[in-house]
């Protein structure tokens, strides 16, 4: 009760609600009227408890609950006759129910204000989870008693306002069009029901046409509430970065569905005769058949990781524990066989070890080796330009990133598309910069005689140009970065990647033997504390770095200096399209890039390369035998 007078009806409403909240009572406006000059109309507001009134029973017979219990609480407010303002008159100050300890979560009190709604909208636009939106509300508005239900409701209101009268699919198509995507869809017969949708970002189309060599494809699940599989295609740049090519929602995973998607993928290529050289997939027979139909000239490799996983699981079913590790090792030797002769020998050893386990060896041969050995065994796939891709890890990683962005699997297709679009928006910052560096033409300098005269006489006529780099103790790594397409300033990336190469699990044993007690010193030479000038112990030194560079980038590295050396990769087989990086050591303390004429002679390899290289690496010397013999012929005559 109060004798206070209020200037406006808004002041009355504000005061009564504030006093109600202080007393744990939710006061609502039961009725109100405004004077219009007509008979019976006057200014008044009738307040009541939110539990006042009676529950109305629906005619439908549906059972429902209500918090209304006929509470008699009532306050009347009208303007005073003396014109001093609005007065308050408590008609009934009693409640017929208990009062809560607190009002947190109350549907009325917990309503969002205009500022709070805007805050929710801003955070929802950035895909902040509702629980984090609620925490942010409580931090920004300490008096807020909203619960997460109100956050979900307001998010739903926002989405409905954005979508308008459009259906989910119509709104999805609008978003795809507004973002400038290339897309296709097809419907069931003559109906309006959509069967498949395929879309690709315009930047992805450009990347696909620049880097079409290897594509990795796979389906993922639990991305939407309809449980439709999402088919994703990714590629790889020259700097080994993964980029998204396209996505598709399909009605089912049959050959006919995959054929439609791959036909649309084919339309993304600028040149009609262009196609991926290698397509890497799981053993999905429907997809494999579709690839054979749409891309008959592409080579379909199978994921080694999943094959080995399946074989390992089958081994545990059929083979006793003591022999499982031995048979697993023999199986890996079959997979990594470098030629068909070695493959036959390794397979025979595996068959001998599994003589008592016919179920396992029959599974291995009938399911994998007989029909698919040319798709995953080294003896066959090493003849293919797969750029080191022998698993579907790239697309699996893309699946993981998408699901991290999604947060859950109960959203609709619009939410899934928005998550994919956000991932692609982040992709250019990771990829485009590298692409620009890759495509950037190296500006050739004039021949620098002060450098050329420091190289052996018999090789000078093959030198087209010498490119100098900054002398700061990183010059060797700058030259490699320049040759690899990173640009001279990408030297720190080269240091990092060579450090990763040194601890690569597939070659750790090789480096233990190759560097022996110098391993820690080699590792330390790659680690720097700042980006400025580096002391001599951090400079690039050969032959140590030569082995790492050739192995990491799968290139042939030629060093012109004293001595002149060639470094081939030590664990891979010869490739006719391999890049040859030529560097020169000058002034006894500086590295430069040396651009050579096509087919120039190659100096010899080191004794350690011959000693520690794998069996398949001997094919490098066979492939370049003529050019290495040419060097030997020139040396004694012109030395």
Coordinates of C-alpha atoms in Angstrom, one line a residue:
X1 CA 0.0 0.0 0.0
X2 CA 1.2 3.6 -0.7
X3 CA -0.2 7.1 -0.7
X4 CA 2.3 8.1 -3.4
X5 CA 1.0 9.7 -6.6
X6 CA 2.4 8.8 -10.0
X7 CA 2.6 11.1 -13.0
X8 CA 1.8 8.6 -15.7
X9 CA 0.4 5.1 -16.0
X10 CA 3.9 3.8 -17.1
X11 CA 5.3 4.9 -13.7
X12 CA 2.4 3.1 -11.9
X13 CA 3.1 -0.1 -13.9
X14 CA 6.9 0.1 -13.2
X15 CA 6.5 0.7 -9.5
X16 CA 4.0 -2.1 -8.9
X17 CA 6.1 -4.7 -10.9
X18 CA 9.2 -3.7 -9.0
X19 CA 7.5 -4.0 -5.6
X20 CA 6.0 -7.3 -6.7
X21 CA 9.4 -8.7 -7.7
X22 CA 10.8 -7.5 -4.3
X23 CA 8.1 -9.6 -2.6
X24 CA 8.4 -12.6 -4.9
X25 CA 5.1 -11.9 -6.5
X26 CA 4.5 -11.7 -10.2
X27 CA 2.0 -8.9 -10.9
X28 CA 0.3 -8.8 -14.3
X29 CA -2.3 -6.4 -15.8
X30 CA -5.6 -8.1 -15.7
X31 CA -7.6 -5.4 -17.4
X32 CA -7.1 -1.8 -18.4
X33 CA -9.0 1.0 -20.1
X34 CA -8.4 4.5 -21.5
X35 CA -10.8 7.4 -21.4
X36 CA -12.1 8.2 -24.9
X37 CA -15.0 10.6 -24.1
X38 CA -17.5 7.8 -24.7
X39 CA -19.8 6.8 -22.0
X40 CA -18.5 4.1 -19.6
X41 CA -14.8 4.5 -20.7
X42 CA -12.3 5.8 -18.1
X43 CA -8.6 5.6 -17.2
X44 CA -7.9 2.6 -15.0
X45 CA -5.6 -0.4 -14.6
X46 CA -6.5 -3.5 -12.8
X47 CA -3.5 -5.6 -11.5
X48 CA -3.6 -9.2 -10.4
X49 CA -1.5 -12.2 -9.6
X50 CA -0.3 -14.3 -12.5
X51 CA -2.0 -17.2 -10.8
X52 CA -5.4 -15.5 -10.7
X53 CA -8.3 -16.7 -12.8
X54 CA -9.4 -20.2 -13.6
X55 CA -8.0 -22.8 -15.9
X56 CA -10.1 -23.2 -19.1
X57 CA -10.7 -26.8 -20.1
X58 CA -10.3 -27.4 -23.9
X59 CA -13.1 -29.0 -25.9
X60 CA -10.6 -31.2 -27.6
X61 CA -10.2 -33.4 -24.6
X62 CA -6.5 -33.0 -24.5
X63 CA -5.1 -33.0 -21.0
X64 CA -3.2 -29.8 -20.0
X65 CA -1.9 -28.2 -16.8
X66 CA -2.1 -24.6 -15.6
X67 CA -0.6 -22.6 -12.8
X68 CA -3.9 -20.6 -12.4
X69 CA -5.5 -21.3 -9.0
X70 CA -8.1 -18.4 -8.7
X71 CA -5.8 -16.2 -6.6
X72 CA -7.9 -13.2 -5.4
X73 CA -5.0 -10.7 -5.2
X74 CA -6.2 -7.4 -6.8
X75 CA -4.9 -3.8 -7.1
X76 CA -6.8 -0.9 -8.8
X77 CA -5.1 2.2 -10.1
X78 CA -6.9 5.3 -11.4
X79 CA -6.2 9.0 -11.7
X80 CA -7.0 11.0 -8.5
X81 CA -9.9 13.4 -8.8
X82 CA -7.8 16.3 -7.5
X83 CA -5.5 15.9 -10.5
X84 CA -2.4 15.0 -8.3
X85 CA -1.6 11.9 -10.4
X86 CA -2.4 8.2 -10.4
X87 CA -3.3 6.6 -7.1
X88 CA -3.1 3.0 -6.0
X89 CA -5.8 1.2 -4.2
X90 CA -5.3 -2.4 -2.9
X91 CA -8.6 -4.2 -3.2
X92 CA -7.3 -7.6 -2.0
X93 CA -3.7 -8.1 -0.6
X94 CA -4.0 -11.8 0.0
X95 CA -2.8 -14.8 -2.0
X96 CA -4.2 -18.3 -1.8
X97 CA -0.9 -20.0 -2.7
X98 CA 2.6 -20.1 -1.4
X99 CA 5.3 -17.6 -2.7
X100 CA 8.5 -18.9 -4.3
X101 CA 11.9 -18.5 -2.7
X102 CA 13.2 -16.8 -5.9
X103 CA 11.8 -15.8 -9.3
X104 CA 14.6 -17.1 -11.4
X105 CA 13.3 -18.9 -14.5
X106 CA 9.8 -17.5 -14.2
X107 CA 8.2 -17.2 -17.6
X108 CA 7.1 -13.6 -17.1
X109 CA 10.0 -12.2 -15.0
X110 CA 12.5 -14.0 -17.2
X111 CA 11.3 -12.3 -20.4
X112 CA 14.2 -10.7 -22.4
X113 CA 14.4 -7.0 -22.6
X114 CA 15.1 -5.2 -25.9
X115 CA 18.8 -4.9 -25.2
X116 CA 19.0 -8.5 -24.0
X117 CA 17.2 -9.7 -27.2
X118 CA 19.8 -7.8 -29.3
X119 CA 22.6 -9.4 -27.4
X120 CA 21.2 -12.9 -28.0
X121 CA 20.7 -12.1 -31.7
X122 CA 24.4 -10.9 -32.0
X123 CA 25.8 -14.1 -30.3
X124 CA 23.4 -16.4 -32.2
X125 CA 24.6 -14.9 -35.5
X126 CA 28.1 -16.0 -34.5
X127 CA 26.9 -19.5 -33.7
X128 CA 27.6 -19.2 -29.9
X129 CA 26.0 -22.2 -28.1
X130 CA 22.8 -21.3 -26.1
X131 CA 24.5 -22.2 -22.8
X132 CA 27.3 -19.7 -23.5
X133 CA 24.7 -17.1 -24.6
X134 CA 23.0 -17.5 -21.2
X135 CA 26.3 -17.1 -19.3
X136 CA 27.1 -14.0 -21.4
X137 CA 23.6 -12.5 -20.5
X138 CA 24.2 -13.0 -16.9
X139 CA 27.6 -11.4 -17.1
X140 CA 26.4 -8.4 -19.0
X141 CA 23.0 -8.0 -17.3
X142 CA 23.5 -9.0 -13.6
X143 CA 19.8 -8.6 -12.8
X144 CA 18.8 -11.0 -15.6
X145 CA 16.8 -14.1 -14.4
X146 CA 16.3 -15.6 -17.8
X147 CA 16.7 -19.4 -18.2
X148 CA 18.0 -21.2 -21.2
X149 CA 14.5 -21.9 -22.5
X150 CA 14.0 -18.2 -23.2
X151 CA 17.3 -18.2 -25.1
X152 CA 16.2 -21.1 -27.3
X153 CA 12.8 -19.5 -27.9
X154 CA 14.3 -16.2 -29.0
X155 CA 16.7 -18.0 -31.3
X156 CA 13.7 -19.7 -32.8
X157 CA 11.9 -16.4 -33.3
X158 CA 15.0 -14.9 -35.0
X159 CA 15.3 -17.9 -37.4
X160 CA 11.6 -17.7 -38.3
X161 CA 11.9 -13.9 -39.0
X162 CA 14.9 -14.5 -41.3
X163 CA 13.3 -17.5 -43.1
X164 CA 9.9 -15.8 -43.5
X165 CA 7.4 -17.8 -45.5
X166 CA 10.0 -20.0 -47.3
X167 CA 10.3 -23.7 -46.6
X168 CA 13.6 -25.1 -45.3
X169 CA 14.8 -26.2 -48.8
X170 CA 13.7 -22.9 -50.4
X171 CA 15.6 -21.0 -47.7
X172 CA 18.7 -23.2 -48.2
X173 CA 18.7 -22.5 -52.0
X174 CA 18.4 -18.8 -51.3
X175 CA 21.4 -18.9 -49.0
X176 CA 23.4 -20.8 -51.5
X177 CA 22.5 -18.4 -54.3
X178 CA 23.2 -15.3 -52.1
X179 CA 26.6 -16.6 -51.3
X180 CA 27.5 -17.1 -55.0
X181 CA 27.9 -20.8 -54.9
X182 CA 27.7 -23.1 -57.9
X183 CA 25.0 -25.6 -57.2
X184 CA 22.6 -28.2 -58.8
X185 CA 19.7 -30.1 -57.5
X186 CA 17.3 -32.7 -58.9
X187 CA 13.8 -33.7 -57.9
X188 CA 11.8 -36.9 -57.7
X189 CA 10.1 -37.5 -61.0
X190 CA 7.7 -34.6 -61.5
X191 CA 7.2 -33.8 -57.8
X192 CA 8.7 -30.9 -55.8
X193 CA 10.6 -33.4 -53.5
X194 CA 14.4 -32.8 -53.8
X195 CA 16.5 -35.9 -54.1
X196 CA 20.0 -34.6 -54.2
X197 CA 21.8 -31.2 -53.8
X198 CA 25.4 -30.5 -54.9
X199 CA 27.2 -27.2 -54.2
X200 CA 30.7 -25.8 -54.4
X201 CA 32.2 -22.5 -53.4
X202 CA 33.6 -20.4 -56.3
X203 CA 37.0 -20.3 -54.7
X204 CA 36.9 -24.1 -54.4
X205 CA 36.2 -24.3 -58.1
X206 CA 39.3 -22.2 -58.8
X207 CA 41.5 -24.3 -56.5
X208 CA 40.1 -27.5 -58.1
X209 CA 41.2 -26.4 -61.6
X210 CA 44.7 -25.4 -60.3
X211 CA 45.2 -28.6 -58.2
X212 CA 43.2 -31.4 -59.9
X213 CA 45.7 -34.2 -59.3
X214 CA 44.4 -35.9 -56.2
X215 CA 40.8 -35.8 -54.8
X216 CA 39.7 -37.6 -51.6
X217 CA 36.0 -38.5 -51.2
X218 CA 33.9 -39.9 -48.3
X219 CA 30.5 -39.7 -46.7
X220 CA 29.9 -38.6 -43.1
X221 CA 26.8 -39.0 -40.9
X222 CA 25.1 -37.4 -37.9
X223 CA 25.2 -33.9 -39.5
X224 CA 21.4 -33.3 -39.6
X225 CA 18.2 -34.3 -37.9
X226 CA 17.0 -36.2 -41.1
X227 CA 20.0 -38.6 -40.9
X228 CA 20.9 -38.0 -44.5
X229 CA 24.5 -38.7 -45.4
X230 CA 26.7 -35.8 -46.4
X231 CA 29.1 -36.5 -49.2
X232 CA 32.3 -34.4 -49.1
X233 CA 35.1 -34.0 -51.6
X234 CA 38.5 -32.4 -50.8
X235 CA 41.7 -31.7 -52.7
X236 CA 45.3 -30.9 -51.9
X237 CA 47.4 -27.9 -52.9
X238 CA 51.0 -27.9 -53.9
X239 CA 51.9 -26.9 -50.3
X240 CA 50.0 -29.9 -49.0
X241 CA 47.1 -27.9 -47.6
X242 CA 43.6 -29.4 -47.8
X243 CA 40.8 -27.5 -49.5
X244 CA 37.1 -28.3 -49.8
X245 CA 35.9 -29.0 -53.4
X246 CA 32.2 -29.7 -53.0
X247 CA 29.4 -31.1 -50.8
X248 CA 26.3 -33.1 -51.6
X249 CA 23.2 -34.3 -49.8
X250 CA 22.0 -37.5 -51.4
X251 CA 18.7 -39.5 -51.1
X252 CA 20.7 -42.7 -50.8
X253 CA 24.2 -44.1 -51.4
X254 CA 23.6 -46.0 -54.5
X255 CA 25.7 -46.0 -57.7
X256 CA 23.1 -43.9 -59.5
X257 CA 23.2 -41.3 -56.8
X258 CA 27.0 -41.1 -56.8
X259 CA 27.1 -40.9 -60.6
X260 CA 24.8 -37.8 -60.5
X261 CA 27.1 -36.1 -57.9
X262 CA 30.3 -37.0 -59.8
X263 CA 28.8 -35.7 -63.1
X264 CA 28.2 -32.4 -61.4
X265 CA 31.8 -32.5 -60.1
X266 CA 33.0 -33.1 -63.6
X267 CA 31.2 -29.9 -64.8
X268 CA 33.4 -27.8 -62.4
X269 CA 36.5 -28.5 -64.5
X270 CA 37.2 -25.7 -67.0
X271 CA 38.7 -28.0 -69.6
X272 CA 36.5 -30.8 -70.8
X273 CA 39.3 -33.3 -70.9
X274 CA 40.6 -32.5 -67.4
X275 CA 40.0 -35.0 -64.6
X276 CA 41.7 -36.0 -61.4
X277 CA 44.6 -38.4 -61.8
X278 CA 43.9 -40.1 -58.4
X279 CA 40.7 -40.4 -56.5
X280 CA 41.1 -41.8 -53.0
X281 CA 38.1 -43.5 -51.2
X282 CA 37.0 -46.2 -48.8
X283 CA 35.9 -49.5 -50.1
X284 CA 32.4 -48.3 -51.0
X285 CA 31.5 -50.5 -54.0
X286 CA 28.8 -48.1 -55.2
X287 CA 31.1 -45.1 -55.2
X288 CA 33.9 -47.1 -56.8
X289 CA 31.5 -48.2 -59.6
X290 CA 30.4 -44.6 -60.1
X291 CA 34.0 -43.4 -60.4
X292 CA 34.7 -46.0 -63.0
X293 CA 31.7 -44.7 -65.0
X294 CA 32.2 -41.0 -64.7
X295 CA 36.1 -40.8 -64.5
X296 CA 37.3 -43.9 -66.4
X297 CA 40.8 -42.4 -66.7
X298 CA 41.2 -41.7 -63.0
X299 CA 42.9 -44.2 -60.7
X300 CA 40.8 -45.1 -57.7
X301 CA 43.0 -45.9 -54.7
X302 CA 41.6 -47.3 -51.4
X303 CA 42.4 -46.0 -47.9
X304 CA 45.2 -48.0 -46.4
X305 CA 44.3 -47.0 -42.8
X306 CA 40.8 -48.5 -43.0
X307 CA 42.0 -51.6 -44.8
X308 CA 44.7 -52.2 -42.2
X309 CA 42.1 -51.6 -39.4
X310 CA 39.7 -54.2 -40.9
X311 CA 42.5 -56.7 -41.4
X312 CA 43.7 -56.2 -37.8
X313 CA 40.2 -56.7 -36.5
X314 CA 39.8 -59.9 -38.5
X315 CA 43.2 -61.1 -37.3
X316 CA 42.0 -60.8 -33.7
X317 CA 39.0 -62.9 -34.5
X318 CA 40.9 -65.8 -36.1
X319 CA 44.5 -65.8 -34.8
X320 CA 45.8 -66.6 -31.3
X321 CA 47.2 -63.8 -29.3
X322 CA 50.9 -64.9 -29.5
X323 CA 50.9 -64.8 -33.3
X324 CA 48.8 -61.7 -33.9
X325 CA 51.7 -59.2 -33.8
X326 CA 53.8 -61.4 -36.2
X327 CA 51.0 -61.8 -38.7
X328 CA 50.3 -58.0 -38.5
X329 CA 53.9 -57.3 -39.3
X330 CA 53.8 -59.7 -42.3
X331 CA 50.7 -58.1 -43.5
X332 CA 52.2 -54.7 -43.4
X333 CA 55.2 -56.0 -45.4
X334 CA 52.8 -57.2 -48.1
X335 CA 51.1 -53.8 -48.2
X336 CA 54.5 -52.0 -48.5
X337 CA 56.1 -54.3 -51.0
X338 CA 58.0 -52.2 -53.5
X339 CA 57.6 -54.4 -56.6
X340 CA 55.6 -57.4 -57.7
X341 CA 58.5 -59.9 -57.0
X342 CA 58.7 -58.7 -53.4
X343 CA 54.9 -58.7 -53.2
X344 CA 54.9 -62.4 -54.1
X345 CA 57.6 -63.2 -51.6
X346 CA 55.9 -61.3 -48.8
X347 CA 52.5 -62.9 -49.5
X348 CA 54.0 -66.4 -49.5
X349 CA 55.5 -65.7 -46.0
X350 CA 52.1 -64.5 -44.8
X351 CA 50.4 -67.7 -46.2
X352 CA 53.0 -69.9 -44.5
X353 CA 52.4 -68.1 -41.2
X354 CA 48.6 -68.5 -41.6
X355 CA 48.5 -72.1 -42.6
X356 CA 46.4 -73.0 -39.6
X357 CA 44.1 -69.9 -40.0
X358 CA 42.4 -70.4 -43.3
X359 CA 39.5 -68.1 -42.4
X360 CA 41.8 -65.2 -42.0
X361 CA 44.0 -65.7 -45.0
X362 CA 40.9 -66.4 -47.2
X363 CA 39.4 -63.1 -46.0
X364 CA 42.6 -61.2 -46.8
X365 CA 42.9 -62.6 -50.3
X366 CA 39.2 -62.7 -51.3
X367 CA 38.2 -59.3 -49.8
X368 CA 41.4 -57.3 -50.4
X369 CA 44.3 -58.7 -52.3
X370 CA 42.7 -60.5 -55.2
X371 CA 40.2 -57.7 -56.2
X372 CA 42.0 -54.6 -55.0
X373 CA 45.7 -55.0 -54.5
X374 CA 46.4 -52.5 -57.3
X375 CA 44.5 -49.9 -55.2
X376 CA 46.6 -50.0 -52.1
X377 CA 49.7 -52.2 -52.3
X378 CA 52.9 -50.3 -52.8
X379 CA 54.1 -52.4 -55.8
X380 CA 51.2 -50.9 -57.8
X381 CA 50.3 -47.5 -56.2
X382 CA 53.9 -46.3 -56.2
X383 CA 53.6 -46.0 -60.0
X384 CA 50.8 -43.5 -59.5
X385 CA 51.1 -39.8 -58.7
X386 CA 49.2 -39.8 -55.5
X387 CA 51.4 -37.2 -53.9
X388 CA 51.8 -39.2 -50.7
X389 CA 48.0 -39.6 -50.2
X390 CA 47.3 -43.2 -49.3
X391 CA 44.6 -42.7 -46.7
X392 CA 41.3 -40.7 -46.5
X393 CA 42.6 -38.8 -43.5
X394 CA 42.2 -35.4 -45.3
X395 CA 38.5 -35.8 -45.8
X396 CA 38.1 -37.4 -42.4
X397 CA 39.8 -34.3 -40.9
X398 CA 37.4 -32.1 -42.9
X399 CA 34.4 -34.1 -41.4
X400 CA 35.8 -33.4 -37.9
X401 CA 36.1 -29.7 -38.5
X402 CA 32.5 -29.5 -39.8
X403 CA 31.1 -31.4 -36.8
X404 CA 33.1 -29.1 -34.5
X405 CA 31.4 -26.1 -36.1
X406 CA 28.0 -27.8 -36.0
X407 CA 28.1 -28.7 -32.4
X408 CA 25.3 -31.3 -32.6
X409 CA 23.5 -33.5 -35.1
X410 CA 19.9 -32.3 -34.6
X411 CA 20.0 -29.2 -36.8
X412 CA 18.3 -28.9 -40.2
X413 CA 20.0 -28.6 -43.5
X414 CA 20.2 -24.8 -43.3
X415 CA 22.2 -25.0 -40.1
X416 CA 24.5 -27.6 -41.6
X417 CA 25.1 -25.4 -44.7
X418 CA 25.8 -22.4 -42.5
X419 CA 28.5 -24.5 -40.6
X420 CA 30.1 -25.6 -43.9
X421 CA 30.0 -22.0 -45.2
X422 CA 31.7 -20.7 -42.1
X423 CA 34.4 -23.4 -42.5
X424 CA 34.9 -22.3 -46.1
X425 CA 35.1 -18.6 -45.0
X426 CA 38.0 -19.6 -42.8
X427 CA 39.7 -21.6 -45.5
X428 CA 41.0 -18.7 -47.6
X429 CA 43.0 -17.3 -44.7
X430 CA 44.7 -20.7 -44.5
X431 CA 44.9 -21.6 -48.2
X432 CA 44.6 -18.6 -50.5
X433 CA 47.7 -16.9 -49.1
X434 CA 49.8 -20.0 -49.9
X435 CA 48.2 -20.3 -53.3
X436 CA 49.2 -16.8 -54.2
X437 CA 52.8 -17.6 -53.1
X438 CA 52.8 -20.8 -55.2
X439 CA 51.6 -19.0 -58.3
X440 CA 53.9 -16.1 -57.8
X441 CA 56.6 -16.1 -60.5
X442 CA 60.2 -16.0 -59.3
X443 CA 61.7 -12.9 -60.6
X444 CA 65.0 -13.8 -62.2
X445 CA 68.1 -11.8 -61.6
X446 CA 70.9 -11.1 -63.9
X447 CA 73.6 -13.7 -63.9
X448 CA 75.9 -12.9 -61.0
X449 CA 79.4 -13.7 -62.0
X450 CA 80.7 -13.4 -58.5
X451 CA 78.7 -16.5 -57.7
X452 CA 78.9 -18.5 -61.0
X453 CA 82.7 -18.5 -60.9
X454 CA 82.6 -20.4 -57.6
X455 CA 80.9 -23.4 -59.2
X456 CA 82.8 -26.2 -61.1
X457 CA 83.9 -25.2 -64.6
X458 CA 82.1 -28.1 -66.3
X459 CA 78.7 -27.2 -64.9
X460 CA 78.7 -23.4 -65.5
X461 CA 77.4 -23.7 -69.1
X462 CA 74.2 -25.3 -67.7
X463 CA 73.5 -22.4 -65.3
X464 CA 70.7 -20.1 -66.5
X465 CA 70.6 -17.8 -63.6
X466 CA 71.5 -17.4 -59.9
X467 CA 69.0 -15.9 -57.5
X468 CA 70.3 -14.3 -54.3
X469 CA 68.5 -14.2 -51.0
X470 CA 68.9 -12.3 -47.7
X471 CA 72.0 -13.1 -45.7
X472 CA 70.7 -13.6 -42.1
X473 CA 71.7 -17.1 -41.1
X474 CA 68.4 -18.4 -42.6
X475 CA 69.6 -18.1 -46.3
X476 CA 69.6 -21.9 -46.9
X477 CA 66.0 -22.2 -45.7
X478 CA 65.0 -19.1 -47.6
X479 CA 66.3 -20.7 -50.8
X480 CA 64.2 -23.9 -50.2
X481 CA 61.2 -21.8 -49.3
X482 CA 61.6 -19.9 -52.6
X483 CA 61.9 -23.1 -54.6
X484 CA 59.0 -24.8 -52.9
X485 CA 56.6 -21.9 -53.6
X486 CA 56.4 -20.4 -50.1
X487 CA 58.3 -17.3 -51.1
X488 CA 61.6 -16.3 -49.5
X489 CA 59.8 -15.2 -46.3
X490 CA 58.5 -18.7 -45.8
X491 CA 61.8 -19.9 -44.4
X492 CA 60.4 -20.4 -40.9
X493 CA 57.8 -22.8 -42.4
X494 CA 60.7 -24.8 -43.9
X495 CA 62.5 -25.0 -40.6
X496 CA 59.3 -26.2 -38.9
X497 CA 58.5 -28.8 -41.6
X498 CA 62.0 -30.2 -41.5
X499 CA 61.7 -30.5 -37.7
X500 CA 58.5 -32.4 -38.2
X501 CA 60.2 -34.6 -40.7
X502 CA 62.9 -35.5 -38.2
X503 CA 60.3 -36.9 -35.8
X504 CA 58.1 -38.5 -38.4
X505 CA 57.1 -41.9 -37.1
X506 CA 57.5 -43.6 -40.5
X507 CA 61.1 -42.5 -40.8
X508 CA 62.3 -42.1 -37.2
X509 CA 64.2 -45.4 -37.4
X510 CA 66.0 -44.2 -40.6
X511 CA 67.1 -41.0 -38.9
X512 CA 68.3 -42.8 -35.8
X513 CA 70.6 -44.8 -38.0
X514 CA 71.6 -42.0 -40.4
X515 CA 72.4 -39.4 -37.8
X516 CA 73.3 -41.7 -34.9
X517 CA 74.7 -39.6 -32.0
X518 CA 74.3 -36.4 -34.0
X519 CA 70.5 -36.6 -34.0
X520 CA 70.0 -34.2 -31.2
X521 CA 72.4 -31.7 -32.7
X522 CA 70.5 -31.8 -36.0
X523 CA 67.3 -31.2 -34.2
X524 CA 68.7 -28.3 -32.2
X525 CA 70.0 -26.6 -35.4
X526 CA 66.4 -26.3 -36.7
X527 CA 65.1 -24.8 -33.5
X528 CA 65.4 -21.0 -33.2
X529 CA 64.5 -18.5 -30.4
X530 CA 63.8 -15.5 -32.6
X531 CA 63.2 -14.5 -36.2
X532 CA 66.3 -12.3 -36.5
X533 CA 69.8 -13.3 -37.6
X534 CA 70.9 -16.7 -36.6
X535 CA 74.3 -17.9 -35.3
X536 CA 76.4 -20.4 -37.4
X537 CA 75.1 -23.4 -35.4
X538 CA 71.6 -22.6 -36.8
X539 CA 72.7 -22.4 -40.4
X540 CA 71.6 -24.9 -43.0
X541 CA 74.3 -27.5 -43.3
X542 CA 74.7 -30.4 -45.7
X543 CA 74.6 -33.3 -46.0
X544 CA 72.2 -33.5 -42.9
X545 CA 69.6 -31.1 -44.2
X546 CA 69.8 -32.5 -47.7
X547 CA 68.4 -35.8 -46.6
X548 CA 65.5 -34.1 -44.7
X549 CA 64.6 -31.8 -47.6
X550 CA 64.5 -34.6 -50.2
X551 CA 62.4 -36.9 -47.9
X552 CA 60.0 -34.2 -46.6
X553 CA 59.2 -32.7 -50.0
X554 CA 59.8 -35.8 -52.1
X555 CA 62.1 -33.8 -54.4
X556 CA 65.6 -34.3 -55.9
X557 CA 68.0 -31.8 -54.2
X558 CA 71.2 -30.9 -56.1
X559 CA 73.9 -28.9 -54.3
X560 CA 76.6 -27.1 -56.3
X561 CA 79.5 -26.5 -54.0
X562 CA 82.5 -28.3 -52.6
X563 CA 81.6 -31.1 -52.9
X564 CA 78.7 -31.2 -55.4
X565 CA 76.0 -33.7 -54.2
X566 CA 72.6 -35.1 -55.2
X567 CA 70.0 -36.1 -52.6
X568 CA 67.2 -38.4 -53.7
X569 CA 64.3 -39.3 -51.4
X570 CA 65.3 -42.3 -49.3
X571 CA 61.9 -44.1 -48.8
X572 CA 60.0 -43.6 -52.0
X573 CA 60.3 -44.8 -55.6
X574 CA 61.3 -42.9 -58.7
X575 CA 58.8 -40.5 -60.2
X576 CA 59.3 -39.1 -63.7
X577 CA 57.5 -35.8 -62.8
X578 CA 59.7 -35.1 -59.7
X579 CA 60.8 -31.5 -59.0
X580 CA 64.5 -30.9 -58.9
X581 CA 65.8 -28.1 -56.5
X582 CA 69.2 -26.8 -57.3
X583 CA 71.1 -24.7 -54.7
X584 CA 74.6 -23.4 -54.5
X585 CA 77.0 -22.7 -51.7
X586 CA 79.1 -19.6 -52.2
X587 CA 81.5 -17.4 -50.3
X588 CA 82.0 -20.3 -47.8
X589 CA 78.9 -19.0 -45.8
X590 CA 75.9 -18.3 -48.1
X591 CA 73.3 -20.3 -50.0
X592 CA 71.7 -19.2 -53.4
X593 CA 69.1 -20.6 -55.8
X594 CA 70.6 -21.9 -59.0
X595 CA 68.3 -22.2 -62.0
X596 CA 69.5 -24.8 -64.4
X597 CA 68.9 -25.8 -68.0
X598 CA 66.7 -28.8 -68.7
X599 CA 68.5 -32.2 -68.3
X600 CA 71.6 -30.8 -66.7
X601 CA 74.1 -33.5 -65.3
X602 CA 73.6 -34.7 -61.7
X603 CA 76.5 -35.1 -59.3
X604 CA 76.9 -38.3 -57.2
X605 CA 75.0 -39.2 -54.1
X606 CA 76.6 -39.7 -50.7
X607 CA 77.8 -43.0 -49.3
X608 CA 75.3 -42.7 -46.4
X609 CA 72.4 -42.4 -48.9
X610 CA 73.5 -45.7 -50.5
X611 CA 73.9 -47.3 -47.1
X612 CA 70.6 -46.3 -45.4
X613 CA 68.1 -45.8 -48.3
X614 CA 65.2 -48.2 -48.6
X615 CA 65.1 -50.9 -51.3
X616 CA 62.6 -49.0 -53.4
X617 CA 64.7 -45.9 -53.4
X618 CA 67.2 -47.5 -55.7
X619 CA 64.8 -46.7 -58.6
X620 CA 65.9 -43.0 -58.3
X621 CA 69.4 -43.8 -59.4
X622 CA 68.1 -46.0 -62.1
X623 CA 65.8 -43.2 -63.3
X624 CA 68.6 -40.6 -63.4
X625 CA 71.4 -43.0 -64.4
X626 CA 72.0 -41.2 -67.7
X627 CA 72.4 -37.7 -66.1
X628 CA 74.7 -39.0 -63.4
X629 CA 76.9 -40.8 -65.9
X630 CA 77.0 -37.5 -67.9
X631 CA 78.5 -35.8 -64.8
X632 CA 81.1 -38.5 -64.4
X633 CA 82.1 -38.1 -68.1
X634 CA 82.5 -34.3 -67.8
X635 CA 84.4 -34.3 -64.6
X636 CA 87.7 -36.0 -65.6
X637 CA 87.9 -34.2 -68.9
X638 CA 87.1 -30.6 -67.8
X639 CA 88.2 -30.7 -64.1

